[in-house]
Amino acid sequence: MKKFKRLFCIVCMLVLSLAACGKQDTDDGVKKFYNSMNDTTEAVGESTQSGLKAAAEENGKSVKKSSDILIVSDINSANETIRVYNYSTGVQYQYYYGLTTGFFDKYGNHMSVSDIHQGDVVDISGADSDGKAKRIQKSDKVWTNDAVTNFSVDKNKSVLEIGNSSYRLGERTMIFSGSDVVDTDSLTAQDKLAVVGIDKDIVSISVTTGHGTLQLSNTSLFEGSFLQLGDRIFAEITKDMSLDVPEGCYTLAVANNGWGGSTDIEIKRGETTKVNLNDLKGEGPKKSSILFEVDVQGAKIYVDGSEIDYTSPVEITYGKHTLKVTADGRFT
């Protein structure tokens, strides 16, 4: 079946995400996967989406096992993608998630995608009809220390000393600093580290020195909707939530039920930036004008379950909405 060739939206405070089907290789060496709607049985497996078996075979490696360790190397909440590095095989994969994806801590408690960070080890399982992961859970196979300050590195022995304990650094240990993968030479005594390991082996190290905290208050009007921070961080708003954010300047935007606004904020290293969402609700209800461009004849667009006339801009209230596009002979 053919897929929609293009859907272009001009939006104000409304994020829409469309997924194609099938598997494609990328020029950055990362395997990107959607679950085929025709092979969901094989796709689910124990802890991954479809395509992983094929990709592993293509790379001459064994099929992923449930005991494999998947290290989060990047999360792009604007594109709703999560990249993971397979500690067992050295191969990277990119998965897609969405509103139907459940996020859980290692005890099985619900959490937000914003609670997953670089260096975390996760299990990814299942896929919905659009090929997006059904469940992403922090692994219970590893230990984590999020506040390591008393450490030293012995490069000759490939050892990380934490306090009075020694841990092995392997060839596949991932070390993250901001958006970069670095080596042990980049670590300094002034850094604060988040360390993940299995027994005496270090799986990942994340430098968290350059991070601060965003603390929200009076969130009730926006809970269940989403915030946008810059162009990469999107997170569902929960009661009085806080986020660990890399230091820097951002535009924070919120919207729900016709209310919303934006403001510029600065996240400072080791400090908490507080934002009262009452200051951002503004006058409501507000609407955005959205122009849809579809190059498939006879296509129909539904917003919140109702068909719309997209021959001219459509007014939609600020906040979270559902979008569906259909056409004969095409995937919805």
Coordinates of C-alpha atoms in Angstrom, one line a residue:
M1 CA 0.0 0.0 0.0
K2 CA 1.1 3.5 -0.6
K3 CA 1.7 6.0 2.2
F4 CA 0.8 9.6 2.3
K5 CA 3.5 11.5 0.5
R6 CA 3.4 14.7 2.5
L7 CA 1.3 16.5 5.1
F8 CA 2.3 20.0 5.9
C9 CA 0.9 21.9 8.8
I10 CA 1.4 25.5 9.9
V11 CA 0.6 25.4 13.6
C12 CA 0.6 27.6 16.7
M13 CA 1.1 25.6 19.9
L14 CA -0.1 22.4 18.4
V15 CA 2.1 19.4 17.7
L16 CA 1.2 16.8 15.2
S17 CA 3.2 13.6 14.6
L18 CA 2.8 11.3 11.6
A19 CA 4.4 7.9 11.1
A20 CA 5.3 6.0 8.0
C21 CA 5.4 2.2 8.0
G22 CA 8.3 -0.2 7.5
K23 CA 12.0 0.0 8.2
Q24 CA 14.6 2.4 6.8
D25 CA 18.4 2.7 7.3
T26 CA 19.7 6.1 8.0
D27 CA 22.9 7.8 6.9
D28 CA 24.0 8.3 10.6
G29 CA 24.3 4.5 11.1
V30 CA 21.2 4.3 13.3
K31 CA 18.5 1.8 12.5
K32 CA 15.0 3.4 12.6
F33 CA 12.0 1.3 13.1
Y34 CA 8.2 1.5 12.8
N35 CA 6.3 -1.6 13.4
S36 CA 4.6 -3.0 10.3
M37 CA 0.9 -3.3 10.8
N38 CA 1.1 -6.6 9.0
D39 CA 3.6 -8.4 11.2
T40 CA 2.8 -7.4 14.8
T41 CA 3.0 -11.0 16.1
E42 CA 6.7 -11.3 15.4
A43 CA 7.2 -7.7 16.1
V44 CA 6.3 -7.6 19.8
G45 CA 8.9 -10.1 21.1
E46 CA 10.1 -9.8 24.6
S47 CA 11.4 -6.3 24.7
T48 CA 11.5 -4.7 21.2
Q49 CA 9.6 -3.7 18.2
S50 CA 9.6 -5.4 14.8
G51 CA 12.5 -5.0 12.4
L52 CA 15.0 -5.7 15.2
K53 CA 15.5 -9.3 14.1
A54 CA 16.1 -8.3 10.5
A55 CA 18.4 -5.5 11.5
A56 CA 20.4 -7.8 13.8
E57 CA 20.7 -10.3 11.0
E58 CA 21.8 -7.6 8.6
N59 CA 24.6 -6.6 10.9
G60 CA 25.8 -10.2 11.3
K61 CA 24.8 -10.2 15.0
S62 CA 22.6 -12.5 17.0
V63 CA 19.0 -11.6 17.5
K64 CA 18.4 -9.4 20.5
K65 CA 17.7 -11.3 23.7
S66 CA 15.6 -10.1 26.6
S67 CA 18.8 -10.0 28.7
D68 CA 20.3 -7.4 26.4
I69 CA 21.0 -4.0 27.8
L70 CA 19.5 -1.0 25.9
I71 CA 21.1 2.3 26.9
V72 CA 19.2 5.5 26.1
S73 CA 21.6 7.7 24.0
D74 CA 19.1 10.4 22.9
I75 CA 15.5 11.4 23.4
N76 CA 13.8 13.8 21.0
S77 CA 10.3 14.5 22.4
A78 CA 9.5 16.9 19.6
N79 CA 9.9 14.0 17.1
E80 CA 8.8 11.4 19.7
T81 CA 11.8 9.3 19.1
I82 CA 14.2 7.5 21.5
R83 CA 17.6 6.2 20.5
V84 CA 19.1 3.3 22.3
Y85 CA 22.5 1.6 22.2
N86 CA 22.6 -2.1 22.6
Y87 CA 25.4 -2.7 25.1
S88 CA 25.5 -6.4 24.0
T89 CA 26.0 -5.9 20.3
G90 CA 27.2 -2.3 19.9
V91 CA 24.3 -1.5 17.5
Q92 CA 22.1 1.6 17.9
Y93 CA 18.4 1.7 17.2
Q94 CA 15.8 4.4 17.0
Y95 CA 12.2 3.8 18.2
Y96 CA 9.1 5.9 18.1
Y97 CA 6.6 6.5 20.9
G98 CA 3.4 8.4 21.2
L99 CA 0.3 9.1 23.4
T100 CA -0.4 5.4 23.7
T101 CA 3.1 4.6 25.0
G102 CA 3.2 3.7 28.7
F103 CA 6.3 4.8 30.6
F104 CA 7.2 3.0 33.8
D105 CA 10.0 3.0 36.4
K106 CA 11.8 -0.2 37.3
Y107 CA 9.1 -1.0 39.9
G108 CA 6.3 -0.8 37.3
N109 CA 5.0 2.6 38.5
H110 CA 3.7 5.1 35.8
M111 CA 6.0 8.0 35.0
S112 CA 6.5 10.5 32.2
V113 CA 8.9 10.4 29.2
S114 CA 10.6 13.4 30.8
D115 CA 11.8 11.0 33.6
I116 CA 13.9 9.1 31.2
H117 CA 17.4 10.5 30.6
Q118 CA 20.6 9.8 28.6
G119 CA 22.4 6.8 30.1
D120 CA 19.3 5.1 31.5
V121 CA 18.8 1.4 30.7
V122 CA 15.3 0.6 29.4
D123 CA 13.2 -2.3 28.2
I124 CA 11.1 -1.5 25.1
S125 CA 8.2 -3.8 24.3
G126 CA 5.2 -4.1 22.0
A127 CA 3.9 -1.8 19.3
D128 CA 0.5 -0.2 18.4
S129 CA -1.0 -0.1 14.9
D130 CA 1.1 2.9 14.0
G131 CA 4.3 1.1 15.0
K132 CA 4.9 3.1 18.2
A133 CA 6.3 1.4 21.3
K134 CA 3.6 0.3 23.8
R135 CA 5.8 0.2 26.8
I136 CA 9.1 1.7 27.8
Q137 CA 10.3 0.8 31.3
K138 CA 13.5 1.5 33.2
S139 CA 15.3 -1.8 33.6
D140 CA 15.5 -3.6 37.0
K141 CA 18.6 -5.4 35.8
V142 CA 21.0 -2.5 36.6
W143 CA 21.9 -0.3 39.6
T144 CA 22.0 3.5 39.4
N145 CA 23.8 6.2 41.4
D146 CA 22.5 9.6 40.3
A147 CA 24.8 11.7 42.5
V148 CA 28.4 10.6 42.2
T149 CA 30.9 13.3 43.1
N150 CA 33.7 11.4 45.0
F151 CA 35.3 9.5 42.1
S152 CA 38.5 9.0 40.1
V153 CA 39.5 7.3 36.9
D154 CA 42.4 5.0 36.3
K155 CA 42.7 4.9 32.5
N156 CA 45.6 2.3 32.6
K157 CA 43.4 -0.2 34.5
S158 CA 40.1 1.0 32.9
V159 CA 38.7 1.4 36.4
L160 CA 36.3 3.9 37.9
E161 CA 36.8 4.5 41.6
I162 CA 33.6 5.6 43.5
G163 CA 34.5 6.2 47.1
N164 CA 36.3 3.1 48.2
S165 CA 34.8 0.8 45.5
S166 CA 36.3 -0.1 42.1
Y167 CA 34.3 -0.7 39.0
R168 CA 35.3 -1.8 35.5
L169 CA 35.0 0.5 32.4
G170 CA 34.5 -1.6 29.3
E171 CA 34.9 -0.8 25.6
R172 CA 31.2 -0.4 25.3
T173 CA 30.7 1.8 28.3
M174 CA 28.9 4.9 27.1
I175 CA 29.9 8.3 28.6
F176 CA 27.5 11.2 27.9
S177 CA 28.1 14.9 28.4
G178 CA 25.2 17.1 27.1
S179 CA 24.4 15.8 23.6
D180 CA 27.9 14.4 23.1
V181 CA 29.5 11.0 23.7
V182 CA 32.9 11.6 25.3
D183 CA 35.7 9.6 26.8
T184 CA 37.1 9.5 30.3
D185 CA 39.5 12.4 29.6
S186 CA 36.5 14.7 29.6
L187 CA 35.6 13.9 33.2
T188 CA 36.9 16.3 35.9
A189 CA 36.9 16.2 39.7
Q190 CA 34.3 19.0 39.7
D191 CA 31.7 16.9 37.7
K192 CA 28.7 15.3 39.1
L193 CA 27.9 12.0 37.5
A194 CA 24.9 9.6 37.1
V195 CA 26.4 6.1 36.9
V196 CA 24.6 2.9 35.8
G197 CA 26.1 -0.5 36.2
I198 CA 25.7 -4.2 36.5
D199 CA 27.5 -5.7 39.4
K200 CA 31.1 -4.3 39.0
D201 CA 30.7 -3.3 35.4
I202 CA 29.9 0.3 34.4
V203 CA 27.3 0.4 31.6
S204 CA 26.9 4.2 31.3
I205 CA 28.1 7.5 32.8
S206 CA 26.2 10.8 32.3
V207 CA 27.8 14.1 33.3
T208 CA 25.0 16.0 35.0
T209 CA 27.0 19.0 36.2
G210 CA 25.6 21.3 33.5
H211 CA 22.0 20.7 34.4
G212 CA 19.4 22.6 36.4
T213 CA 15.8 22.0 37.4
L214 CA 12.5 23.5 36.1
Q215 CA 9.9 23.5 38.8
L216 CA 6.2 24.2 37.8
S217 CA 3.4 25.4 40.2
N218 CA -0.3 25.9 39.7
T219 CA -0.4 23.2 37.1
S220 CA -4.0 22.1 37.4
L221 CA -5.3 23.9 34.3
F222 CA -2.7 22.3 32.1
E223 CA -2.3 18.8 33.6
G224 CA -2.7 16.1 31.0
S225 CA -1.6 18.4 28.2
F226 CA 2.0 19.2 27.2
L227 CA 4.7 21.7 27.6
Q228 CA 7.2 22.7 25.0
L229 CA 10.7 23.7 26.1
G230 CA 12.8 24.9 23.2
D231 CA 12.5 22.8 20.1
R232 CA 13.4 19.3 21.5
I233 CA 11.7 18.9 24.9
F234 CA 8.0 18.1 25.0
A235 CA 6.6 16.6 28.2
E236 CA 3.2 15.8 29.6
I237 CA 2.3 18.1 32.4
T238 CA 1.7 16.5 35.8
K239 CA 0.9 18.1 39.2
D240 CA 3.6 20.5 40.3
M241 CA 6.1 18.6 38.1
S242 CA 9.8 19.2 38.0
L243 CA 12.2 18.5 35.1
D244 CA 15.9 18.0 34.9
V245 CA 17.0 20.3 32.1
P246 CA 20.4 21.1 30.5
E247 CA 21.5 24.6 31.3
G248 CA 20.6 27.3 28.8
C249 CA 17.9 29.7 27.6
Y250 CA 14.6 28.3 26.4
T251 CA 11.1 29.4 25.4
L252 CA 8.6 27.6 27.6
A253 CA 5.1 27.2 26.1
V254 CA 1.9 25.6 27.5
A255 CA -1.6 25.2 26.1
N256 CA -4.8 23.4 27.1
N257 CA -8.5 23.9 26.6
G258 CA -8.1 27.2 24.9
W259 CA -5.7 28.7 27.5
G260 CA -2.0 29.1 27.2
G261 CA 1.0 31.2 26.5
S262 CA 4.8 31.3 26.5
T263 CA 7.7 32.9 28.3
D264 CA 11.5 32.9 28.0
I265 CA 13.4 31.2 30.9
E266 CA 17.0 30.5 31.8
I267 CA 18.0 27.2 33.3
K268 CA 21.2 27.7 35.4
R269 CA 23.6 25.0 36.4
G270 CA 22.7 23.4 39.8
E271 CA 19.8 25.8 40.3
T272 CA 16.0 25.6 40.3
T273 CA 14.0 27.8 38.0
K274 CA 10.4 28.2 39.2
V275 CA 7.5 29.0 36.8
N276 CA 3.9 29.7 37.9
L277 CA 1.7 28.5 35.1
N278 CA -1.1 30.8 36.2
D279 CA 1.1 33.5 34.7
L280 CA 1.0 31.8 31.3
K281 CA -2.7 31.0 31.0
G282 CA -3.6 34.4 29.5
E283 CA -7.1 35.3 28.3
G284 CA -9.1 32.4 26.8
P285 CA -10.2 30.5 25.0
K286 CA -7.6 31.1 22.3
K287 CA -7.5 29.6 18.9
S288 CA -4.8 28.8 16.3
S289 CA -5.3 28.9 12.5
I290 CA -3.9 25.8 10.9
L291 CA -3.4 25.3 7.2
F292 CA -3.2 21.6 6.0
E293 CA -1.7 20.7 2.7
V294 CA -2.3 17.2 1.4
D295 CA -1.2 16.1 -2.1
V296 CA -3.5 13.0 -2.2
Q297 CA -6.7 13.4 -4.0
G298 CA -9.8 12.6 -2.0
A299 CA -8.0 12.5 1.3
K300 CA -10.1 13.3 4.4
I301 CA -8.9 14.9 7.6
Y302 CA -10.4 14.4 11.0
V303 CA -9.7 16.5 14.1
D304 CA -10.9 15.1 17.4
G305 CA -13.0 12.6 15.4
S306 CA -14.8 15.2 13.2
E307 CA -14.1 15.7 9.5
I308 CA -12.9 19.2 8.6
D309 CA -12.8 21.2 5.4
Y310 CA -9.1 21.8 4.9
T311 CA -9.4 23.9 1.7
S312 CA -8.9 27.0 4.0
P313 CA -7.2 27.5 7.3
V314 CA -9.0 25.8 10.2
E315 CA -9.4 27.4 13.7
I316 CA -8.6 25.0 16.5
T317 CA -8.4 25.9 20.2
Y318 CA -5.0 25.9 22.0
G319 CA -4.2 22.5 23.5
K320 CA -3.9 18.8 22.7
H321 CA -5.9 17.3 19.8
T322 CA -6.1 14.1 17.8
L323 CA -5.5 14.1 14.0
K324 CA -6.5 11.4 11.5
V325 CA -5.9 11.4 7.7
T326 CA -7.5 8.8 5.5
A327 CA -7.7 8.1 1.7
D328 CA -8.6 5.1 -0.4
G329 CA -5.8 2.7 -0.8
R330 CA -3.6 4.4 1.8
F331 CA -2.6 3.7 5.4
T332 CA -4.6 5.9 7.8

